[in-house]
Amino acid sequence: MKPETIAIHAGNLFKASTNDVTSPINLSTTFLRNEEGGYSGGHMYSRVSNPNRSNLEKTMADLEHGVEACAFSSGNTAGMSLFQALKPG
């Protein structure tokens, strides 16, 4: 597929319950816990992860033909993550 086609379709997770064609902007900062205390939706706090960031990461991974991608809220965070992933020396 062309990058334009991937960019349009990747990350848009269709929900049968709402019939959304594109993902909505999620404004929630906290998410519902299940009876066991876990987060069945996969998100617990918006600064850590949220549906919008997950869609962005999925789109970036698809555009780069990768498996996963990480999105950060600042360049400093991205830089620190890179340095922490590298071996010393």
Tab-separated table of N, CA and C in Angstrom:
chain	number	residue	atom	x	y	z
A	1	MET	N	0.825	-1.184	0.000
A	1	MET	CA	0.000	0.000	0.000
A	1	MET	C	0.871	1.249	0.000
A	2	LYS	N	0.335	2.310	-0.543
A	2	LYS	CA	1.029	3.593	-0.522
A	2	LYS	C	0.959	4.188	0.886
A	3	PRO	N	1.954	5.017	1.258
A	3	PRO	CA	1.939	5.628	2.592
A	3	PRO	C	0.659	6.418	2.881
A	4	GLU	N	0.111	7.066	1.861
A	4	GLU	CA	-1.114	7.839	2.052
A	4	GLU	C	-2.272	6.939	2.474
A	5	THR	N	-2.360	5.769	1.859
A	5	THR	CA	-3.426	4.825	2.185
A	5	THR	C	-3.242	4.276	3.590
A	6	ILE	N	-2.007	3.963	3.940
A	6	ILE	CA	-1.724	3.465	5.288
A	6	ILE	C	-2.080	4.529	6.319
A	7	ALA	N	-1.683	5.777	6.082
A	7	ALA	CA	-1.937	6.861	7.025
A	7	ALA	C	-3.426	7.087	7.253
A	8	ILE	N	-4.223	6.914	6.226
A	8	ILE	CA	-5.663	7.128	6.359
A	8	ILE	C	-6.320	6.009	7.157
A	9	HIS	N	-5.886	4.772	6.943
A	9	HIS	CA	-6.575	3.629	7.537
A	9	HIS	C	-5.964	3.113	8.838
A	10	ALA	N	-4.688	3.268	9.032
A	10	ALA	CA	-4.033	2.713	10.225
A	10	ALA	C	-4.482	3.451	11.480
A	11	GLY	N	-4.629	2.717	12.562
A	11	GLY	CA	-4.965	3.339	13.838
A	11	GLY	C	-6.436	3.620	14.038
A	12	ASN	N	-7.228	3.557	12.999
A	12	ASN	CA	-8.666	3.770	13.143
A	12	ASN	C	-9.323	2.446	13.480
A	13	LEU	N	-9.625	2.282	14.744
A	13	LEU	CA	-10.205	1.035	15.217
A	13	LEU	C	-11.722	1.181	15.258
A	14	PHE	N	-12.404	0.548	14.331
A	14	PHE	CA	-13.861	0.635	14.222
A	14	PHE	C	-14.517	-0.016	15.425
A	15	LYS	N	-15.479	0.695	16.025
A	15	LYS	CA	-16.234	0.150	17.147
A	15	LYS	C	-17.673	-0.074	16.705
A	16	ALA	N	-18.109	-1.316	16.749
A	16	ALA	CA	-19.471	-1.642	16.327
A	16	ALA	C	-20.515	-0.995	17.236
A	17	SER	N	-20.166	-0.764	18.504
A	17	SER	CA	-21.141	-0.201	19.441
A	17	SER	C	-21.475	1.255	19.145
A	18	THR	N	-20.552	2.001	18.538
A	18	THR	CA	-20.789	3.418	18.256
A	18	THR	C	-20.850	3.738	16.772
A	19	ASN	N	-20.425	2.797	15.929
A	19	ASN	CA	-20.363	2.991	14.477
A	19	ASN	C	-19.435	4.126	14.064
A	20	ASP	N	-18.446	4.452	14.904
A	20	ASP	CA	-17.452	5.472	14.546
A	20	ASP	C	-16.612	4.970	13.380
A	21	VAL	N	-16.414	5.820	12.401
A	21	VAL	CA	-15.551	5.479	11.273
A	21	VAL	C	-14.113	5.876	11.594
A	22	THR	N	-13.948	6.981	12.284
A	22	THR	CA	-12.631	7.404	12.746
A	22	THR	C	-12.660	7.473	14.264
A	23	SER	N	-11.505	7.407	14.863
A	23	SER	CA	-11.428	7.415	16.322
A	23	SER	C	-11.741	8.800	16.865
A	24	PRO	N	-12.556	8.874	17.920
A	24	PRO	CA	-12.870	10.169	18.525
A	24	PRO	C	-11.707	10.654	19.388
A	25	ILE	N	-11.723	11.918	19.753
A	25	ILE	CA	-10.745	12.450	20.691
A	25	ILE	C	-11.209	12.064	22.087
A	26	ASN	N	-10.387	11.329	22.805
A	26	ASN	CA	-10.727	10.892	24.159
A	26	ASN	C	-10.176	11.891	25.160
A	27	LEU	N	-11.059	12.511	25.927
A	27	LEU	CA	-10.657	13.535	26.883
A	27	LEU	C	-10.481	13.002	28.302
A	28	SER	N	-10.788	11.735	28.527
A	28	SER	CA	-10.696	11.158	29.864
A	28	SER	C	-9.245	11.101	30.333
A	29	THR	N	-9.038	11.402	31.621
A	29	THR	CA	-7.696	11.296	32.191
A	29	THR	C	-7.519	10.015	32.987
A	30	THR	N	-8.613	9.447	33.465
A	30	THR	CA	-8.565	8.183	34.195
A	30	THR	C	-9.567	7.224	33.577
A	31	PHE	N	-9.362	5.945	33.811
A	31	PHE	CA	-10.178	4.930	33.154
A	31	PHE	C	-10.741	3.948	34.176
A	32	LEU	N	-11.826	3.297	33.812
A	32	LEU	CA	-12.570	2.398	34.684
A	32	LEU	C	-11.774	1.145	35.039
A	33	ARG	N	-11.859	0.764	36.312
A	33	ARG	CA	-11.243	-0.485	36.778
A	33	ARG	C	-12.281	-1.599	36.761
A	34	ASN	N	-11.815	-2.823	36.546
A	34	ASN	CA	-12.729	-3.963	36.631
A	34	ASN	C	-12.798	-4.442	38.084
A	35	GLU	N	-13.569	-5.488	38.345
A	35	GLU	CA	-13.773	-5.970	39.717
A	35	GLU	C	-12.485	-6.449	40.380
A	36	GLU	N	-11.527	-6.920	39.592
A	36	GLU	CA	-10.253	-7.385	40.144
A	36	GLU	C	-9.274	-6.239	40.395
A	37	GLY	N	-9.643	-5.028	40.025
A	37	GLY	CA	-8.773	-3.875	40.218
A	37	GLY	C	-7.908	-3.541	39.024
A	38	GLY	N	-8.001	-4.332	37.965
A	38	GLY	CA	-7.219	-4.069	36.758
A	38	GLY	C	-7.963	-3.164	35.793
A	39	TYR	N	-7.305	-2.846	34.722
A	39	TYR	CA	-7.881	-1.979	33.696
A	39	TYR	C	-8.120	-2.804	32.440
A	40	SER	N	-9.343	-3.239	32.241
A	40	SER	CA	-9.650	-4.140	31.127
A	40	SER	C	-9.484	-3.464	29.770
A	41	GLY	N	-9.584	-2.136	29.724
A	41	GLY	CA	-9.411	-1.418	28.467
A	41	GLY	C	-7.958	-1.186	28.097
A	42	GLY	N	-7.034	-1.496	29.015
A	42	GLY	CA	-5.620	-1.353	28.728
A	42	GLY	C	-5.028	0.002	29.072
A	43	HIS	N	-5.848	0.941	29.518
A	43	HIS	CA	-5.359	2.286	29.854
A	43	HIS	C	-5.740	2.601	31.295
A	44	MET	N	-4.783	3.179	32.067
A	44	MET	CA	-5.099	3.501	33.453
A	44	MET	C	-5.054	5.003	33.730
A	45	TYR	N	-4.153	5.725	33.096
A	45	TYR	CA	-4.015	7.158	33.324
A	45	TYR	C	-3.522	7.782	32.028
A	46	SER	N	-4.116	8.879	31.642
A	46	SER	CA	-3.897	9.435	30.310
A	46	SER	C	-2.446	9.836	30.028
A	47	ARG	N	-1.686	10.225	31.047
A	47	ARG	CA	-0.282	10.586	30.806
A	47	ARG	C	0.577	9.367	30.507
A	48	VAL	N	0.109	8.195	30.921
A	48	VAL	CA	0.838	6.953	30.671
A	48	VAL	C	0.431	6.369	29.324
A	49	SER	N	-0.864	6.242	29.109
A	49	SER	CA	-1.389	5.745	27.834
A	49	SER	C	-2.850	6.152	27.713
A	50	ASN	N	-3.297	6.306	26.500
A	50	ASN	CA	-4.702	6.602	26.242
A	50	ASN	C	-5.038	6.149	24.827
A	51	PRO	N	-6.310	6.042	24.501
A	51	PRO	CA	-6.690	5.544	23.176
A	51	PRO	C	-6.128	6.371	22.018
A	52	ASN	N	-6.049	7.686	22.184
A	52	ASN	CA	-5.521	8.519	21.107
A	52	ASN	C	-4.044	8.243	20.852
A	53	ARG	N	-3.274	8.123	21.917
A	53	ARG	CA	-1.847	7.817	21.766
A	53	ARG	C	-1.656	6.429	21.167
A	54	SER	N	-2.477	5.475	21.592
A	54	SER	CA	-2.391	4.118	21.034
A	54	SER	C	-2.650	4.129	19.530
A	55	ASN	N	-3.639	4.918	19.095
A	55	ASN	CA	-3.926	5.025	17.660
A	55	ASN	C	-2.759	5.658	16.909
A	56	LEU	N	-2.151	6.700	17.494
A	56	LEU	CA	-0.988	7.339	16.872
A	56	LEU	C	0.167	6.347	16.755
A	57	GLU	N	0.441	5.616	17.830
A	57	GLU	CA	1.539	4.645	17.806
A	57	GLU	C	1.285	3.544	16.779
A	58	LYS	N	0.043	3.084	16.681
A	58	LYS	CA	-0.305	2.057	15.688
A	58	LYS	C	-0.094	2.601	14.279
A	59	THR	N	-0.514	3.835	14.038
A	59	THR	CA	-0.344	4.450	12.721
A	59	THR	C	1.130	4.592	12.369
A	60	MET	N	1.949	5.077	13.313
A	60	MET	CA	3.379	5.248	13.055
A	60	MET	C	4.058	3.906	12.795
A	61	ALA	N	3.697	2.886	13.560
A	61	ALA	CA	4.278	1.554	13.339
A	61	ALA	C	3.908	1.034	11.956
A	62	ASP	N	2.664	1.217	11.554
A	62	ASP	CA	2.239	0.758	10.229
A	62	ASP	C	2.946	1.523	9.113
A	63	LEU	N	3.101	2.842	9.278
A	63	LEU	CA	3.780	3.646	8.256
A	63	LEU	C	5.247	3.244	8.103
A	64	GLU	N	5.876	2.853	9.211
A	64	GLU	CA	7.284	2.458	9.188
A	64	GLU	C	7.460	0.962	8.960
A	65	HIS	N	6.356	0.248	8.738
A	65	HIS	CA	6.369	-1.211	8.557
A	65	HIS	C	7.011	-1.900	9.754
A	66	GLY	N	6.728	-1.361	10.938
A	66	GLY	CA	7.250	-1.936	12.170
A	66	GLY	C	6.170	-2.667	12.942
A	67	VAL	N	6.567	-3.202	14.080
A	67	VAL	CA	5.630	-3.932	14.931
A	67	VAL	C	4.996	-2.989	15.947
A	68	GLU	N	5.808	-2.129	16.560
A	68	GLU	CA	5.328	-1.191	17.564
A	68	GLU	C	6.029	0.146	17.386
A	69	ALA	N	5.447	1.177	17.987
A	69	ALA	CA	6.051	2.504	18.007
A	69	ALA	C	5.747	3.132	19.361
A	70	CYS	N	6.519	4.126	19.750
A	70	CYS	CA	6.293	4.842	21.005
A	70	CYS	C	6.139	6.320	20.708
A	71	ALA	N	5.118	6.921	21.289
A	71	ALA	CA	4.904	8.363	21.163
A	71	ALA	C	5.160	8.995	22.532
A	72	PHE	N	5.846	10.124	22.543
A	72	PHE	CA	6.180	10.806	23.784
A	72	PHE	C	5.610	12.214	23.760
A	73	SER	N	5.388	12.764	24.962
A	73	SER	CA	4.799	14.095	25.048
A	73	SER	C	5.831	15.204	24.912
A	74	SER	N	7.106	14.869	24.966
A	74	SER	CA	8.130	15.901	24.800
A	74	SER	C	9.394	15.302	24.194
A	75	GLY	N	10.196	16.172	23.604
A	75	GLY	CA	11.463	15.736	23.030
A	75	GLY	C	12.435	15.253	24.093
A	76	ASN	N	12.370	15.865	25.284
A	76	ASN	CA	13.255	15.431	26.368
A	76	ASN	C	12.969	13.988	26.757
A	77	THR	N	11.710	13.634	26.826
A	77	THR	CA	11.330	12.264	27.174
A	77	THR	C	11.800	11.291	26.107
A	78	ALA	N	11.635	11.659	24.862
A	78	ALA	CA	12.079	10.794	23.763
A	78	ALA	C	13.590	10.597	23.819
A	79	GLY	N	14.330	11.669	24.060
A	79	GLY	CA	15.786	11.585	24.147
A	79	GLY	C	16.249	10.720	25.305
A	80	MET	N	15.636	10.894	26.472
A	80	MET	CA	16.004	10.085	27.637
A	80	MET	C	15.697	8.607	27.400
A	81	SER	N	14.586	8.321	26.763
A	81	SER	CA	14.241	6.923	26.462
A	81	SER	C	15.270	6.296	25.537
A	82	LEU	N	15.727	7.071	24.572
A	82	LEU	CA	16.746	6.573	23.651
A	82	LEU	C	18.048	6.286	24.389
A	83	PHE	N	18.486	7.231	25.218
A	83	PHE	CA	19.736	7.031	25.952
A	83	PHE	C	19.646	5.858	26.922
A	84	GLN	N	18.500	5.665	27.550
A	84	GLN	CA	18.342	4.551	28.488
A	84	GLN	C	18.306	3.206	27.771
A	85	ALA	N	17.930	3.198	26.514
A	85	ALA	CA	17.877	1.950	25.750
A	85	ALA	C	19.258	1.526	25.248
A	86	LEU	N	20.201	2.471	25.176
A	86	LEU	CA	21.542	2.165	24.672
A	86	LEU	C	22.434	1.604	25.773
A	87	LYS	N	23.400	0.804	25.382
A	87	LYS	CA	24.370	0.273	26.341
A	87	LYS	C	25.391	1.356	26.674
A	88	PRO	N	25.879	1.404	27.926
A	88	PRO	CA	26.895	2.391	28.291
A	88	PRO	C	28.171	2.208	27.470
A	89	GLY	N	28.835	3.314	27.231
A	89	GLY	CA	30.115	3.245	26.540
A	89	GLY	C	30.006	3.703	25.181
